mmCIF file of C-alpha atoms in Angstrom:
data_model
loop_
_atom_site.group_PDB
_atom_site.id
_atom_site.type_symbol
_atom_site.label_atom_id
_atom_site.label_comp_id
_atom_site.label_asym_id
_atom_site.label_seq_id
_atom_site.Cartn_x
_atom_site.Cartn_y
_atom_site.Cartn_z
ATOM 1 C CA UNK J 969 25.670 -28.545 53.018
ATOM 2 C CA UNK J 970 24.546 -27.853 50.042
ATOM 3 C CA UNK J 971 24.576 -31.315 48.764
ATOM 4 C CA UNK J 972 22.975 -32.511 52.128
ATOM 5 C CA UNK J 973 19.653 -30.115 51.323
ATOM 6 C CA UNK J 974 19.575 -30.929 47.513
ATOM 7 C CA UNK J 975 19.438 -34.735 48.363
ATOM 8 C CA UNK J 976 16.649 -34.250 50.766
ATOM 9 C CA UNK J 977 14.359 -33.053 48.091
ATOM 10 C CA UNK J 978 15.105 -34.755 45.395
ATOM 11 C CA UNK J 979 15.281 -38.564 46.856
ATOM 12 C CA UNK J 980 13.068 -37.811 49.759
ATOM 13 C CA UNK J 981 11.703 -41.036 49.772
ATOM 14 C CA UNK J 982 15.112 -42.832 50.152
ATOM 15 C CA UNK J 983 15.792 -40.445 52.804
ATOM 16 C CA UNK J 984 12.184 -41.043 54.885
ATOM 17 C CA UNK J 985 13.222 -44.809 54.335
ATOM 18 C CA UNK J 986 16.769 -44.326 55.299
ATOM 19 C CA UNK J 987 15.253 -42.543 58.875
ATOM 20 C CA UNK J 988 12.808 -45.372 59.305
ATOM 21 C CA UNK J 989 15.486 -47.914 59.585
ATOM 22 C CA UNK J 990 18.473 -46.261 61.066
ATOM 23 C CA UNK J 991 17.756 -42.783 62.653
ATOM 24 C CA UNK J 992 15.824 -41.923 65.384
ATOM 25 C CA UNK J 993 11.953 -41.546 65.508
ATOM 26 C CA UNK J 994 10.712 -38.854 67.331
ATOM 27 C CA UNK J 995 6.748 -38.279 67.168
ATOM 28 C CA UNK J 996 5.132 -35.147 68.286
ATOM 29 C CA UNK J 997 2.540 -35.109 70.444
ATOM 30 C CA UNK J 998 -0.366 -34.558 68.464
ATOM 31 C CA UNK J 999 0.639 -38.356 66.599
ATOM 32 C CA UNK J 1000 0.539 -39.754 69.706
ATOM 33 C CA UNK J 1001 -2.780 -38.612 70.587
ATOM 34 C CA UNK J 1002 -4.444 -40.045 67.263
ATOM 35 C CA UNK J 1003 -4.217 -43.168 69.260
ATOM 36 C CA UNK J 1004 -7.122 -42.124 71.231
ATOM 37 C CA UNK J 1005 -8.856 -41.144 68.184
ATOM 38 C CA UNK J 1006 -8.622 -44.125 66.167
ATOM 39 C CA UNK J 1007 -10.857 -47.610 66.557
ATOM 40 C CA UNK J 1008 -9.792 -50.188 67.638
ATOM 41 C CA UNK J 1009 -8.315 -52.058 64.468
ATOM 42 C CA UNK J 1010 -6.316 -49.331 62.935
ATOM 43 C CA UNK J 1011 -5.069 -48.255 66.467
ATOM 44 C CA UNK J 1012 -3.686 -52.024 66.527
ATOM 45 C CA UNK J 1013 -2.296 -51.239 63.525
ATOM 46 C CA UNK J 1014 -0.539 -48.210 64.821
ATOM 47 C CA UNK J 1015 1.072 -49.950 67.744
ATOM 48 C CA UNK J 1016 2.014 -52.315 65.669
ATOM 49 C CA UNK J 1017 4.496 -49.894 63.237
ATOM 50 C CA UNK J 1018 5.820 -48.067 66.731
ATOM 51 C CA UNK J 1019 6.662 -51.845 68.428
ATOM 52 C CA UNK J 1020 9.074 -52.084 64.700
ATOM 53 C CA UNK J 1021 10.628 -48.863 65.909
ATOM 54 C CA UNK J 1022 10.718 -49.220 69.601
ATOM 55 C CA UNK J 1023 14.095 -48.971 69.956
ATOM 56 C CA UNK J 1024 14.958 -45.898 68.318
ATOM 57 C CA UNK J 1025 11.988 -43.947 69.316
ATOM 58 C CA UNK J 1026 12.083 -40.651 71.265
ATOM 59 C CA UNK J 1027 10.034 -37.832 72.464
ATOM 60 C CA UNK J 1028 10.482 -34.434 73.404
ATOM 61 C CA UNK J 1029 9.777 -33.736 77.143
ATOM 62 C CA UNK J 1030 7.211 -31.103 76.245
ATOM 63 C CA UNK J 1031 5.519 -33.254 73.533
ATOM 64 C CA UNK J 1032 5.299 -36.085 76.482
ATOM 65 C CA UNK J 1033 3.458 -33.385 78.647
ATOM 66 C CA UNK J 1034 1.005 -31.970 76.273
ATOM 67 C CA UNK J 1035 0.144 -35.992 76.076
ATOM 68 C CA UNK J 1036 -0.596 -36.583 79.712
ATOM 69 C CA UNK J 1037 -2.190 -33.560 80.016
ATOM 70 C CA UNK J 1038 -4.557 -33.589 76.417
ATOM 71 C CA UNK J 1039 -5.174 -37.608 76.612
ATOM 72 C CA UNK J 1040 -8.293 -37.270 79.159
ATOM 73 C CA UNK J 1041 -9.713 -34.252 76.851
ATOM 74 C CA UNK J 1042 -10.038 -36.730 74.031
ATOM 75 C CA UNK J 1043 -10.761 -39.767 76.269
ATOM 76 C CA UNK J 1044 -14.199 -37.716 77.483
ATOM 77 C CA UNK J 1045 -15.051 -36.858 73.966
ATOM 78 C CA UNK J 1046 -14.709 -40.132 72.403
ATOM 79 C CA UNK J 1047 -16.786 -41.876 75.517
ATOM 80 C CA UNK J 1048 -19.418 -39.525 74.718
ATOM 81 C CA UNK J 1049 -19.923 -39.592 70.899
ATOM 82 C CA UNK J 1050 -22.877 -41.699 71.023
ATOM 83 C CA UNK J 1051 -24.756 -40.123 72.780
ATOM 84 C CA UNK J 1052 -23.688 -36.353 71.273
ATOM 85 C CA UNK J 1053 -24.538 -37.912 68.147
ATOM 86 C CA UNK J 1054 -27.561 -39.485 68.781
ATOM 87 C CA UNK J 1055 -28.763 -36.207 70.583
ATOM 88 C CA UNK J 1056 -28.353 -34.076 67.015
ATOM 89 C CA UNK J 1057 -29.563 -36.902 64.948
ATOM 90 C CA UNK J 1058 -32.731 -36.432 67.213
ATOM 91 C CA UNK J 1059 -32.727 -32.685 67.237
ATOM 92 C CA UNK J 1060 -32.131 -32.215 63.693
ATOM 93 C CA UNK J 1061 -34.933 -34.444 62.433
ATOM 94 C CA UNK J 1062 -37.555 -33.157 65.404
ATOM 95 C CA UNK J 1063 -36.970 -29.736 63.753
ATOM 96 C CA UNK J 1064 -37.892 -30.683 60.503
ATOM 97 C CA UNK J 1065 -40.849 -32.481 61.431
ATOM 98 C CA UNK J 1066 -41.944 -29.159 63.112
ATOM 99 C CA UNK J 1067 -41.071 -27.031 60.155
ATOM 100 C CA UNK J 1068 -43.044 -30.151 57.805
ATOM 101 C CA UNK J 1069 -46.035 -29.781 60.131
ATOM 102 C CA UNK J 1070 -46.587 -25.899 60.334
ATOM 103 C CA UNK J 1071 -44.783 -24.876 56.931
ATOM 104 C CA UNK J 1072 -42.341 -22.585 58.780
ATOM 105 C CA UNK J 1073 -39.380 -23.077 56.944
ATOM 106 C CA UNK J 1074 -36.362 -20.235 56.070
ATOM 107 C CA UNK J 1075 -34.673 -19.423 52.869
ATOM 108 C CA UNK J 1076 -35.055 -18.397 49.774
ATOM 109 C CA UNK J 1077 -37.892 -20.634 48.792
ATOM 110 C CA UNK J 1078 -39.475 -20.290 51.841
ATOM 111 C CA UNK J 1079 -42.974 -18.889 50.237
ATOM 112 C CA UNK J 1080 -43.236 -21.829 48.167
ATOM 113 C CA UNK J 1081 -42.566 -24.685 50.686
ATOM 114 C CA UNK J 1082 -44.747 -22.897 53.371
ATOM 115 C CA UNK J 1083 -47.372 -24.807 51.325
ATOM 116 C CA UNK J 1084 -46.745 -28.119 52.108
ATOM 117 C CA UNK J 1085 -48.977 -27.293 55.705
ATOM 118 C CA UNK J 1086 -52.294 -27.533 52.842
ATOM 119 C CA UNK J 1087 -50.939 -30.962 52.394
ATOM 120 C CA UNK J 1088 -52.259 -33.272 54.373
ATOM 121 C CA UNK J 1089 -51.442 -36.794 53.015
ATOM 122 C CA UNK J 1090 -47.604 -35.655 51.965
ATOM 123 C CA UNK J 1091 -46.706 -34.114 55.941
ATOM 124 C CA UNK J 1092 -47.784 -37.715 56.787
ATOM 125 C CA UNK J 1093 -45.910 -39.249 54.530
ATOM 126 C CA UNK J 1094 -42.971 -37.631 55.190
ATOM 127 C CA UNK J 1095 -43.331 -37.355 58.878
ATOM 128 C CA UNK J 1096 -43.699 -41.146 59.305
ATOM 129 C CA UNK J 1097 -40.270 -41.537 56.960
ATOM 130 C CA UNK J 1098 -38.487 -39.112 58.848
ATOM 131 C CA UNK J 1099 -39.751 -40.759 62.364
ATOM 132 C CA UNK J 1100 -38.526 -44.187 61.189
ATOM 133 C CA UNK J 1101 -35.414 -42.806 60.135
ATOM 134 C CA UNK J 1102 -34.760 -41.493 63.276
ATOM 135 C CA UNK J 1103 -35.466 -44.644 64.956
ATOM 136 C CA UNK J 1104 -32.968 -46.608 62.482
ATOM 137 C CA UNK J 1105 -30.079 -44.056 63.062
ATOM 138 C CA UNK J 1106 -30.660 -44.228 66.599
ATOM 139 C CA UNK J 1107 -30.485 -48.189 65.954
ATOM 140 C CA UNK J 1108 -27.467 -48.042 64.061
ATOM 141 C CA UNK J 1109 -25.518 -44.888 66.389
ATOM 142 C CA UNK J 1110 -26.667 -47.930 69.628
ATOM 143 C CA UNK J 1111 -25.427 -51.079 68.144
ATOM 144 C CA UNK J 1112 -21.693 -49.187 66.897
ATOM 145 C CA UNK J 1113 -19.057 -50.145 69.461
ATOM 146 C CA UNK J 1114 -16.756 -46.904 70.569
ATOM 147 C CA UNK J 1115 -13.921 -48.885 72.826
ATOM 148 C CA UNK J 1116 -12.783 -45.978 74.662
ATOM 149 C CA UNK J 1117 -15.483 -45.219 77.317
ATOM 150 C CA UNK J 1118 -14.921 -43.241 80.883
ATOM 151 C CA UNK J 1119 -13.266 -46.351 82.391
ATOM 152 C CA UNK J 1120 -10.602 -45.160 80.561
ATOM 153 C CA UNK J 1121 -9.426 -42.373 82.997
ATOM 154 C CA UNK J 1122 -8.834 -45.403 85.369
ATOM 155 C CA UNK J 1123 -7.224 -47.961 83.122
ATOM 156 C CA UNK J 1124 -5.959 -46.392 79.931
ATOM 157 C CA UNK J 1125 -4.694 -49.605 78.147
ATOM 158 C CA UNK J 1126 -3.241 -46.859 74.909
ATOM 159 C CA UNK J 1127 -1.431 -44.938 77.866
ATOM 160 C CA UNK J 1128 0.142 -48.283 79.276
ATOM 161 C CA UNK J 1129 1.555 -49.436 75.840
ATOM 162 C CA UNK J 1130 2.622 -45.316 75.483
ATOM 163 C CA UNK J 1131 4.688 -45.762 78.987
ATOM 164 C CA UNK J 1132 6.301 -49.104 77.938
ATOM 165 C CA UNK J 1133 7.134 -48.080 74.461
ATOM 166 C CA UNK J 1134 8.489 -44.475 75.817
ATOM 167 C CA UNK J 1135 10.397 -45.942 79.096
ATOM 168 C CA UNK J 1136 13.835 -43.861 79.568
ATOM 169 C CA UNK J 1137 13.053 -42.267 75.975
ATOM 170 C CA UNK J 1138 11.627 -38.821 76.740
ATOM 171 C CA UNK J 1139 14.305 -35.826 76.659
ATOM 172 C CA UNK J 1140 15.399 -33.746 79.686
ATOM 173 C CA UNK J 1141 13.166 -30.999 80.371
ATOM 174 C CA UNK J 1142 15.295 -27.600 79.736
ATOM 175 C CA UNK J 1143 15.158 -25.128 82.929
ATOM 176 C CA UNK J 1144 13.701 -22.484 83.790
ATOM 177 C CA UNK J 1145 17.083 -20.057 83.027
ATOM 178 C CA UNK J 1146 17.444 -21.632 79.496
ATOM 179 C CA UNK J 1147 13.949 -21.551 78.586
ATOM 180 C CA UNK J 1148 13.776 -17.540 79.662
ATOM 181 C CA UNK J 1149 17.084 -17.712 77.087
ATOM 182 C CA UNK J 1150 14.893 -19.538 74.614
ATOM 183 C CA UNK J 1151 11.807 -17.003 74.565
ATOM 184 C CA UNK J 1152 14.351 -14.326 74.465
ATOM 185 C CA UNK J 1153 15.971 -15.718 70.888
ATOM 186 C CA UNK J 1154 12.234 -16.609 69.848
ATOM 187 C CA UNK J 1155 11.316 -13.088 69.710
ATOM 188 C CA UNK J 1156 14.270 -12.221 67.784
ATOM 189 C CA UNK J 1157 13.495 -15.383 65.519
ATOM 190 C CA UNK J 1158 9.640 -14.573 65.187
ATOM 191 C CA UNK J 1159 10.190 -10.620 64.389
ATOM 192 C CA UNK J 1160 12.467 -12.256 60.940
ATOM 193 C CA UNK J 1161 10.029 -15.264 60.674
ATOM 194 C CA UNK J 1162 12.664 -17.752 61.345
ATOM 195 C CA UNK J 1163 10.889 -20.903 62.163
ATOM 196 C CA UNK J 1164 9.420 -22.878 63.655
ATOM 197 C CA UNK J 1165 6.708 -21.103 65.450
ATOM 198 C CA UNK J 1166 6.286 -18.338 64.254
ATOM 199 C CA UNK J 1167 2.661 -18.674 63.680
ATOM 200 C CA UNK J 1168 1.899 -18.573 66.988
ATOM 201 C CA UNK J 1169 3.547 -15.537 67.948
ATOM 202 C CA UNK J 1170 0.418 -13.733 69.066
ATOM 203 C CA UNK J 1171 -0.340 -16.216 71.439
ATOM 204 C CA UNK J 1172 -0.001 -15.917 74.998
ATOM 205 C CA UNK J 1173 4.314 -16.267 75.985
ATOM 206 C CA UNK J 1174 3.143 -19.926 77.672
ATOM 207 C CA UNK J 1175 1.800 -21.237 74.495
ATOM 208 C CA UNK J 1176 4.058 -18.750 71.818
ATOM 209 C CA UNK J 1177 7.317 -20.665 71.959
ATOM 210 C CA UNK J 1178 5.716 -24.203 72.130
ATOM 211 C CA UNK J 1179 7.079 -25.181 68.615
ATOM 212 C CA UNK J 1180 10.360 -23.299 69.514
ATOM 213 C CA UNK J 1181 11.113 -25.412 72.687
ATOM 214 C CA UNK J 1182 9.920 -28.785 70.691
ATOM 215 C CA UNK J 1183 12.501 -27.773 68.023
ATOM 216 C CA UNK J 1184 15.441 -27.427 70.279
ATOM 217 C CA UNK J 1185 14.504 -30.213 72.122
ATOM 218 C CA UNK J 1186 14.731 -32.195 68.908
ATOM 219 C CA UNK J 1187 18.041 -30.908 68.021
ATOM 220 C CA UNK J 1188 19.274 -32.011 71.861
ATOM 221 C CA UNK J 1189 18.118 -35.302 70.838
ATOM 222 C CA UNK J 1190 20.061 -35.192 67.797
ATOM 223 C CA UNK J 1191 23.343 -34.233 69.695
ATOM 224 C CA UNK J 1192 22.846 -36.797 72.504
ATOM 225 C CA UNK J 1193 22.221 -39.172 70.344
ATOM 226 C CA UNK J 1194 24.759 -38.864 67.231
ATOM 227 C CA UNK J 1195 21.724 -39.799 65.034
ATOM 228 C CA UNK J 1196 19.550 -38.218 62.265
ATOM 229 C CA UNK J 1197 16.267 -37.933 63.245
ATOM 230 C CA UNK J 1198 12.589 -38.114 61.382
ATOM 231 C CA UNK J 1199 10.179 -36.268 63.135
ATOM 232 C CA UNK J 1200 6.080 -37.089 62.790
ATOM 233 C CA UNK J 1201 3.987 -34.572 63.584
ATOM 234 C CA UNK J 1202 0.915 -33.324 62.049
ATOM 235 C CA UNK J 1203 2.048 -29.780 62.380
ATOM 236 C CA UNK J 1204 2.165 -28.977 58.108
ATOM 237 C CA UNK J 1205 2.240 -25.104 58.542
ATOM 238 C CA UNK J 1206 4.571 -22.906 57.014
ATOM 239 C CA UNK J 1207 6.260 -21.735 59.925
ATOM 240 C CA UNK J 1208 7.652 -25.766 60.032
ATOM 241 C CA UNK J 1209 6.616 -26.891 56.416
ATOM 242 C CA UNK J 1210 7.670 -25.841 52.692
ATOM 243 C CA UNK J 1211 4.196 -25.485 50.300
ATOM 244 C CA UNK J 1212 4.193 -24.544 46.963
ATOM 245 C CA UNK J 1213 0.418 -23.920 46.025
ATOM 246 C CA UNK J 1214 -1.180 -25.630 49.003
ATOM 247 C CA UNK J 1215 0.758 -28.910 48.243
ATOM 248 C CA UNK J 1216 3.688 -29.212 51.053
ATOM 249 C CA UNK J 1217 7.029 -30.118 50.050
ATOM 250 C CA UNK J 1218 8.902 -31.256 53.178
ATOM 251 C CA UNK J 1219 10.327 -29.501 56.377
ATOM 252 C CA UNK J 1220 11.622 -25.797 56.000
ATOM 253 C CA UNK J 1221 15.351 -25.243 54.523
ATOM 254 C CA UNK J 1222 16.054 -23.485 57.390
ATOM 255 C CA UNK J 1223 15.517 -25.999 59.687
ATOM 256 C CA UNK J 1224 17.480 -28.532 57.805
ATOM 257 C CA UNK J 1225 20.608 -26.585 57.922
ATOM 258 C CA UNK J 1226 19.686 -25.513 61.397
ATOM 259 C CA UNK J 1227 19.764 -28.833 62.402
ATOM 260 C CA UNK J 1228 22.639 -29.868 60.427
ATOM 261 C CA UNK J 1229 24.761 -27.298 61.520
ATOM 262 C CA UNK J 1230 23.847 -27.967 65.462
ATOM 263 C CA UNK J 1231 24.183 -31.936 65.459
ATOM 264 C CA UNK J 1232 26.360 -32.663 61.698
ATOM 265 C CA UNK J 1233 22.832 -34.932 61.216
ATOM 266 C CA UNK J 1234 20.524 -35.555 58.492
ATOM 267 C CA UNK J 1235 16.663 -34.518 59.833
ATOM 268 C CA UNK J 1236 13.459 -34.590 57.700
ATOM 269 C CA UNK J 1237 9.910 -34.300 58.992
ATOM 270 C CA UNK J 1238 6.407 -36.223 57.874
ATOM 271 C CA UNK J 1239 2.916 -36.221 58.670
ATOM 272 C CA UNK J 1240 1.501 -39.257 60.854
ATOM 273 C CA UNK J 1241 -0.633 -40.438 57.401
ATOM 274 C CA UNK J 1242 3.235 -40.668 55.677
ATOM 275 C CA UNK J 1243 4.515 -42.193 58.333
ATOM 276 C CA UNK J 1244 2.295 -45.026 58.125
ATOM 277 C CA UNK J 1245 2.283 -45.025 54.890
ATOM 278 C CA UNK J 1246 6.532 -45.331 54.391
ATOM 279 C CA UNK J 1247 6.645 -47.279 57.582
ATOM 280 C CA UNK J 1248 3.806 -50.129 56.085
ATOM 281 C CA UNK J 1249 5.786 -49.963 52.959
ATOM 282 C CA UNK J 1250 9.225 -50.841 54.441
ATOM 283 C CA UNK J 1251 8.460 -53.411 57.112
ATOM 284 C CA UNK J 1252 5.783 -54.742 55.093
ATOM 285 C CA UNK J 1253 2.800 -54.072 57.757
ATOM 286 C CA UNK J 1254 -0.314 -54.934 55.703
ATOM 287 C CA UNK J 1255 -4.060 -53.324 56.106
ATOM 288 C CA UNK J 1256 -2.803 -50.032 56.450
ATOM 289 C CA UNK J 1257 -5.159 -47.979 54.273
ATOM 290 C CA UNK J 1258 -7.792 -47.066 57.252
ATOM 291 C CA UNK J 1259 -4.968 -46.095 59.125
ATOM 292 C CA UNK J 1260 -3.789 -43.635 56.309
ATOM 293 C CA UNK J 1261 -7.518 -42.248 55.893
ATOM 294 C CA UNK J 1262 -8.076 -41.382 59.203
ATOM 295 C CA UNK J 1263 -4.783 -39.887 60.040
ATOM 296 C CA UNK J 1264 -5.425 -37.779 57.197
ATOM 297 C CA UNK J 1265 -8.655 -36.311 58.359
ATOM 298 C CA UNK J 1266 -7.413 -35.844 61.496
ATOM 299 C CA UNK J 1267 -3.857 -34.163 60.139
ATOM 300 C CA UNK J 1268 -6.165 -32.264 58.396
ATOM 301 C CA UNK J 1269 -8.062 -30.672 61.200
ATOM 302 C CA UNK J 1270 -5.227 -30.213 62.970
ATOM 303 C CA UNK J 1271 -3.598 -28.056 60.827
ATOM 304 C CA UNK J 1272 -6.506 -25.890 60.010
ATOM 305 C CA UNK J 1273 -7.347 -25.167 63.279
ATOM 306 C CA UNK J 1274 -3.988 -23.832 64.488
#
């Protein structure tokens, strides 16, 4: 075993590569939701790396629920970006206008640019730039085209290519007597910081052994399957993630031996941005680098707000 957890870290990219082409791919939910967030050229993109690994891809039954159930959250909040944007734009330049026009302004330097209201020709000036602006933003926010609108919660075309990529590949969902099991051995687990999950143990019990039930779901794949497995999620905290100094260094120890020991298998985990980034390096998948961007800002938010 020890041999097994030495190689992972120190040839991790031969191991990512080695999962990419022979192991099973599962991706967590939140990677499957950046579909909704992306435009429409790097979502393309995206489809186009899982239709390379459509045979060997999996996901957890939970991870396929949290989809269904999260997809029309971001659906509504992408249709309505335009006009949440353009709303702001407005607001925030209106308010400066007023604060240009009467001199009420807040801050430190507020006694010295309360004097602009004895100046005539510059709150003009500025007043006239500032409406303009608006007008242009509003211009540009109009003429950008956003491809997921409302119709959407009618004909998702990202949830039809989900379905047909995912057919007869989601896991069994555990019962009701084994998951009352599982929160009993999470508590246990949390109290010693065994991970995953661990982070969320002050959460209500519903949400507090999400990353517990996705973990053993995993290793179930791994045993029905007789595969290693790469998982993708954008889940980099500690309670699933080594970090040394903010920079992360792969999936926890323990969970590598955890998973080892349960299925005799090889598992590794990676963010959606390395996914792409491996996956567009292996099967050659070109025009990849807006992909990587925006994965990363999104991976990014996702991790600091958990």
């Amino acid at each position: 075993m020890k041999e097994v957890v030495f190689s992972q870290y120190v040839e991790k990219d031969k191991l990512i590569e080695k999962l990419l082409k022979n192991g099973i791919v599962i991706l967590d939910s939140n990677s499957l939701l950046n579909a909704y967030i992306y435009d429409n050229f790097d979502r393309k993109k995206y489809f186009e790396i899982l239709e390379i690994l459509k045979n060997r891809l999996m996901l957890t039954n939970l991870s396929a629920q949290e989809f269904y159930t999260n997809r029309l959250k971001l659906i509504s909040n992408k249709a309505r970006v335009k006009e949440t944007l353009k709303s702001e734009v407005e607001f925030a330049i209106d308010k400066l206008i007023v604060s240009i026009n009467t001199g009420d302004f807040n801050g430190r330097k507020q006694a010295i640019n309360s004097f602009i209201k004895y100046e005539g020709r510059l709150q003009e000036s500025i007043q006239e730039i500032l409406n303009n602006t608006k007008l242009e933003l509003e211009h540009i926010i109009d003429s950008h085209t956003i491809d997921i609108d409302d119709n959407y919660m009618e004909k998702d075309t990202v949830l039809d290519k989900m379905q047909k990529l995912f057919d007869d590949r989601v896991s069994e969902e555990f019962t009701k007597d084994y998951l009352a099991e599982l929160f009993e051995e999470g508590q246990k687990r949390y109290e010693t910081k065994m991970p995953p999950g661990y982070m969320d143990s002050a959460r209500p019990e519903g949400e507090r052994y999400r990353d517990l039930i996705i973990w053993n779901e995993i290793i179930t794949i791994g045993q029905s399957t007789h595969m290693d497995v790469l998982f993708v999620s954008d889940d980099r905290n500690e309670d699933w993630c080594d970090t040394l100094n903010g920079m992360e260094l792969g999936p926890r120890n323990e969970l590598i031996k955890e998973f080892y020991d349960s299925t005799r298998h090889l598992y590794y985990s990676v963010s959606t941005e390395n996914f792409i980034k491996h996956s567009a390096r292996i099967f050659n998948i070109e025009d990849t680098e807006s992909l990587q961007r925006q994965s990363r800002i999104i991976g990014k938010e996702m991790s600091s707000s958990k």
